[in-house]
Amino acid sequence: MSASSRPVPEGAAPGPGTGAAVIGLDLGGTKIAAALFAADGTVLARHTRPTPAGDGASAVLDALAGAAAAVDPGRLATALGIAAAGVVDPRTGLVTSATDTIRGWAGTALGSGLADRTGYPVACDNDVRATAGPELAALTAPGTDHAPSEPEPPHGTAPAGHGSSGARRTASGARRAGGGSLLFVAVGTGVGGAIAVDGRMLHGASGIAGHLGHLPSPAAAGLPCTCGATGHLEVIASGPGIAAHYERLTGTPVDRLETVAARAARGDDHAVRAITVGAAATGRALGGLANALGPDRVVVGGGVPRIGPLYGDALSAAFVPELMPPLRGLRPEPPRFGADAAVRGAAALTTTLPLHRPGADR
């Protein structure tokens, strides 16, 4: 795949809210996506290029810097936000843990390394938390189903979701004070997540908050996890986990999740079981977390839910019985935002997280 860059004549959309042009970068294991956002949220340009994952962390940082330069040749941006794979601590700017998808990625000084290469102040976070950012913002945005109906606050006061005392509706419809609360899970090649409580995204020690795939799951009992432990949700619920479960049931290797989904659609009972067991494990875990956190909204994204209603129906059927009475109206929902969610959320990090500045003392 060759690198590409092109201007995009799009209309304004809910944007990073920085008051200035900013760059958003989304780093995945195979692709880097970049976008330049105007102050009003309009996408001014886009760029994509492959991730040189096998070449090591320094090469990846160079590629990220190249993507930023390609999307903003006129140096319009005042800051850069990056959503990156791995466990990212936005305060230190370090990748504190990562798989070997990107060689040598764990321990990378992401914030300072990218700031020094680009000359922009850089905010960084885990890719799933960044993707969840627009979902959290939408909870308090006027005109959304979950937004408060009170008038706008006086000029100079903080809007709901940013430290104000604006009212919010709970899952039962009652009003409560504070910003929105969100439980977000992304089920794909792994199981990642994000948790926001009363308008505030949780990061936790070393940036590890939200790694929902490493919750214990009875359905995965005894199965080894990539983190070194056993019995974690990701082992049974991720795309590779579902495919591996099908292989355990049948003794027949499969190349990918879509193969299992196609066989389920043709009536293969083992394929149906592999998918529904993974979906139900996710639903039960989310239901338990909902009781602990009291979210206004539960969002299920990633590639796995897109295989069809078999997955979604099984997840919901397992989720609902776990809920305590005040949450009985809560249901898992798909993401509101599409392919731009990660780069848009990355750009918005520049308003909420520490900025790592070029040439700063380390």
XYZ file of C-alpha atoms in Angstrom, residues 30-347:
318
model
C -0.777 -2.182 9.977
C -1.774 1.413 9.176
C -1.181 5.003 10.280
C -4.072 7.408 9.679
C -3.714 11.167 9.981
C -6.122 14.085 9.695
C -5.763 17.833 9.985
C -8.729 19.482 11.699
C -9.729 23.127 11.503
C -10.802 24.920 14.657
C -14.470 24.176 13.889
C -13.817 20.452 13.435
C -13.781 20.451 9.639
C -11.368 17.889 8.187
C -8.903 19.858 6.054
C -6.753 16.945 4.889
C -6.156 13.238 5.369
C -3.188 10.957 4.957
C -2.548 7.226 5.351
C 0.567 5.100 5.185
C 1.623 1.624 6.316
C 2.965 1.084 9.812
C 6.550 -0.209 9.623
C 5.769 -2.472 12.564
C 8.591 -4.914 11.942
C 11.252 -2.190 11.752
C 11.051 -1.164 15.408
C 9.873 1.754 17.486
C 12.214 4.384 16.042
C 11.023 3.641 12.503
C 7.408 3.857 13.647
C 8.013 7.255 15.280
C 9.656 8.440 12.049
C 6.637 7.233 10.057
C 4.272 9.033 12.433
C 6.258 12.240 12.019
C 6.149 11.771 8.258
C 2.369 11.373 8.349
C 2.036 14.579 10.375
C 4.207 16.475 7.885
C 2.249 15.115 4.940
C -1.121 16.109 6.359
C 0.030 19.598 7.422
C 2.652 20.846 4.935
C 1.749 24.458 5.702
C 2.286 24.053 9.467
C -1.238 25.224 10.315
C -1.554 23.001 13.384
C -0.644 24.194 16.865
C -0.609 20.724 18.471
C -0.812 17.021 17.698
C -2.725 14.216 19.384
C -1.972 10.541 18.836
C -4.076 7.467 19.553
C -1.699 4.515 19.775
C -1.855 0.781 20.230
C -0.582 -0.556 23.549
C -0.854 0.610 27.147
C -0.097 4.330 27.019
C 0.435 6.573 30.056
C -0.546 10.058 28.844
C 1.149 11.721 31.822
C 4.616 10.330 31.144
C 4.087 9.842 27.423
C 5.414 6.286 27.665
C 4.110 3.067 26.157
C 4.154 1.066 29.384
C 3.161 -2.292 27.875
C 2.514 -3.679 24.412
C 2.331 -6.873 22.395
C 4.947 -7.662 19.762
C 2.700 -6.460 16.920
C 5.007 -3.433 16.748
C 8.536 -4.622 17.446
C 10.045 -3.032 20.537
C 7.014 -0.796 21.151
C 6.870 -1.361 24.935
C 8.939 1.291 26.704
C 8.816 3.763 23.805
C 8.841 7.455 24.751
C 5.904 8.234 22.488
C 5.106 11.773 23.636
C 8.613 13.200 23.714
C 9.843 11.176 20.741
C 7.067 12.424 18.485
C 7.312 16.007 19.794
C 11.030 16.146 19.037
C 10.503 14.716 15.547
C 7.609 17.001 14.579
C 8.124 20.222 16.524
C 4.506 20.084 17.737
C 3.371 19.765 21.355
C 2.019 16.202 21.589
C -0.755 14.593 23.629
C -0.948 10.804 23.552
C -3.254 8.057 24.741
C -4.347 4.500 24.088
C -6.247 4.122 20.812
C -9.453 2.780 22.364
C -9.674 5.583 24.945
C -9.136 8.145 22.218
C -11.839 6.534 20.063
C -14.206 6.624 23.029
C -13.603 10.348 23.532
C -16.165 11.519 20.943
C -18.674 9.060 22.444
C -18.194 10.669 25.851
C -18.492 14.156 24.395
C -21.744 13.144 22.689
C -23.299 12.253 26.039
C -23.475 15.937 26.922
C -23.785 17.426 23.431
C -27.050 19.373 22.883
C -29.571 17.472 20.790
C -28.344 13.966 21.594
C -30.499 11.338 23.259
C -28.307 11.295 26.345
C -27.734 15.052 26.666
C -29.190 17.179 29.473
C -32.116 19.351 28.466
C -31.222 22.360 30.637
C -30.313 25.675 28.978
C -26.716 26.343 28.005
C -24.583 27.497 30.974
C -23.683 31.192 31.209
C -20.689 32.362 29.197
C -17.436 31.424 30.892
C -18.741 28.428 32.792
C -17.811 24.844 31.981
C -20.265 22.713 29.967
C -21.532 19.442 31.374
C -18.927 16.724 31.064
C -16.063 19.136 31.805
C -16.330 19.627 35.531
C -19.727 21.361 35.670
C -22.657 20.395 37.848
C -25.036 19.998 34.899
C -27.735 17.371 35.317
C -27.577 14.004 33.577
C -30.124 11.276 33.079
C -29.440 7.810 34.436
C -30.444 4.576 32.689
C -33.744 4.710 34.579
C -34.462 8.265 33.350
C -33.852 10.048 36.640
C -31.678 13.151 36.680
C -28.390 13.276 38.500
C -25.592 15.792 38.801
C -22.272 15.573 36.940
C -21.053 14.674 33.462
C -21.805 11.538 31.513
C -20.500 8.075 32.334
C -19.513 5.666 29.580
C -18.476 2.037 29.273
C -16.853 1.410 25.889
C -15.474 -1.878 24.579
C -13.735 -2.565 21.267
C -13.727 -6.237 20.273
C -11.368 -7.067 17.429
C -8.038 -8.864 17.315
C -7.986 -8.080 21.038
C -10.504 -6.736 23.537
C -9.844 -3.155 24.600
C -11.953 -0.679 26.454
C -12.438 2.737 27.965
C -14.208 3.844 31.126
C -15.441 7.363 31.849
C -17.164 8.345 35.090
C -18.976 11.664 35.566
C -17.419 13.159 32.454
C -13.860 12.071 33.193
C -11.966 9.413 31.254
C -10.132 7.073 33.601
C -6.465 6.293 32.925
C -5.286 4.598 36.126
C -1.775 3.587 37.122
C 0.576 3.417 34.120
C -2.367 4.176 31.798
C -3.789 0.665 32.157
C -7.418 1.532 32.968
C -9.929 0.144 30.486
C -8.138 -3.040 29.445
C -11.354 -5.020 29.688
C -9.978 -7.981 27.762
C -7.958 -8.925 30.808
C -10.912 -9.419 33.107
C -11.253 -13.031 34.266
C -13.929 -14.968 32.392
C -15.285 -18.390 33.389
C -15.679 -19.251 29.701
C -11.915 -18.881 29.248
C -10.889 -20.855 32.330
C -7.460 -22.439 31.895
C -6.761 -20.851 28.507
C -3.476 -18.900 28.246
C -3.673 -15.167 27.550
C -1.155 -13.087 25.626
C -0.438 -11.120 28.817
C 0.969 -14.241 30.491
C -2.016 -15.002 32.720
C -4.799 -17.516 32.053
C -8.569 -17.345 31.747
C -8.975 -13.790 30.504
C -11.924 -12.547 28.450
C -9.817 -11.765 25.376
C -8.901 -15.439 24.962
C -12.517 -16.439 24.301
C -14.123 -13.214 23.032
C -11.701 -11.636 20.543
C -11.764 -12.507 16.849
C -8.772 -14.853 17.137
C -10.250 -16.213 20.379
C -13.510 -17.164 18.672
C -11.615 -18.776 15.802
C -9.458 -20.716 18.274
C -12.553 -21.890 20.149
C -14.040 -23.189 16.903
C -10.828 -25.115 16.295
C -11.009 -26.615 19.794
C -14.618 -27.680 19.170
C -14.010 -29.220 15.752
C -10.320 -29.981 15.472
C -10.380 -27.996 12.211
C -8.115 -24.937 11.932
C -9.675 -21.762 10.501
C -7.831 -18.785 9.093
C -9.993 -15.994 10.504
C -13.208 -15.031 12.267
C -15.082 -14.362 9.018
C -14.689 -18.016 8.105
C -16.389 -19.010 11.357
C -19.154 -16.458 10.750
C -19.768 -17.809 7.228
C -20.039 -21.347 8.576
C -22.425 -20.186 11.300
C -24.621 -18.585 8.629
C -24.765 -21.963 6.877
C -25.963 -23.641 10.073
C -22.709 -25.034 11.475
C -23.603 -25.612 15.152
C -19.980 -25.481 16.278
C -19.483 -22.122 14.578
C -22.656 -20.787 16.181
C -21.438 -21.977 19.560
C -17.976 -20.431 19.189
C -19.485 -17.042 18.311
C -22.222 -17.039 20.934
C -19.921 -18.200 23.736
C -17.535 -15.337 22.999
C -20.359 -12.827 22.715
C -22.024 -14.019 25.916
C -18.742 -13.833 27.822
C -18.420 -10.206 26.742
C -22.035 -9.452 27.647
C -21.702 -10.886 31.145
C -18.481 -8.987 31.780
C -20.053 -5.718 30.605
C -23.149 -6.299 32.724
C -21.047 -6.775 35.835
C -19.001 -3.686 35.053
C -22.177 -1.695 34.478
C -23.313 -2.538 38.006
C -19.962 -1.394 39.363
C -19.737 1.837 37.359
C -23.308 2.957 36.618
C -22.793 4.112 33.011
C -25.271 6.212 31.063
C -24.272 4.390 27.900
C -22.564 1.113 26.981
C -20.938 1.048 23.550
C -19.726 -2.103 21.787
C -17.445 -1.421 18.828
C -14.615 -3.055 16.918
C -14.622 -5.476 14.025
C -16.115 -8.543 15.719
C -19.639 -7.121 16.306
C -19.871 -6.396 12.587
C -20.151 -10.107 11.781
C -23.898 -9.805 12.338
C -26.859 -10.150 14.698
C -25.867 -13.594 15.950
C -23.071 -11.938 17.890
C -25.005 -8.865 19.011
C -28.082 -10.785 20.099
C -26.026 -13.213 22.189
C -24.119 -10.365 23.819
C -27.294 -8.476 24.738
C -29.011 -11.620 25.996
C -26.128 -12.193 28.415
C -25.773 -8.521 29.381
C -29.329 -7.723 30.451
C -29.836 -10.404 33.160
C -26.692 -9.199 34.962
C -28.083 -5.700 35.545
C -29.313 -4.454 38.904
C -32.834 -2.934 38.888
C -31.800 0.736 38.499
C -30.003 -0.157 35.253
C -32.631 -2.394 33.672
C -33.235 0.072 30.846
C -29.587 0.005 29.761
C -28.701 -1.762 26.508
C -25.439 -2.146 24.567
C -25.311 0.204 21.576
C -23.088 0.502 18.492
C -20.701 3.455 18.194
C -22.122 6.764 17.012
C -19.024 7.631 15.001
C -17.402 5.983 12.028
C -13.907 5.742 10.623
C -12.953 9.226 11.828
C -13.545 8.473 15.507
C -9.927 7.609 16.330
C -8.254 10.558 14.578
C -10.935 12.963 15.821
C -10.569 11.647 19.348
C -6.784 11.856 19.041
C -6.977 15.517 18.059
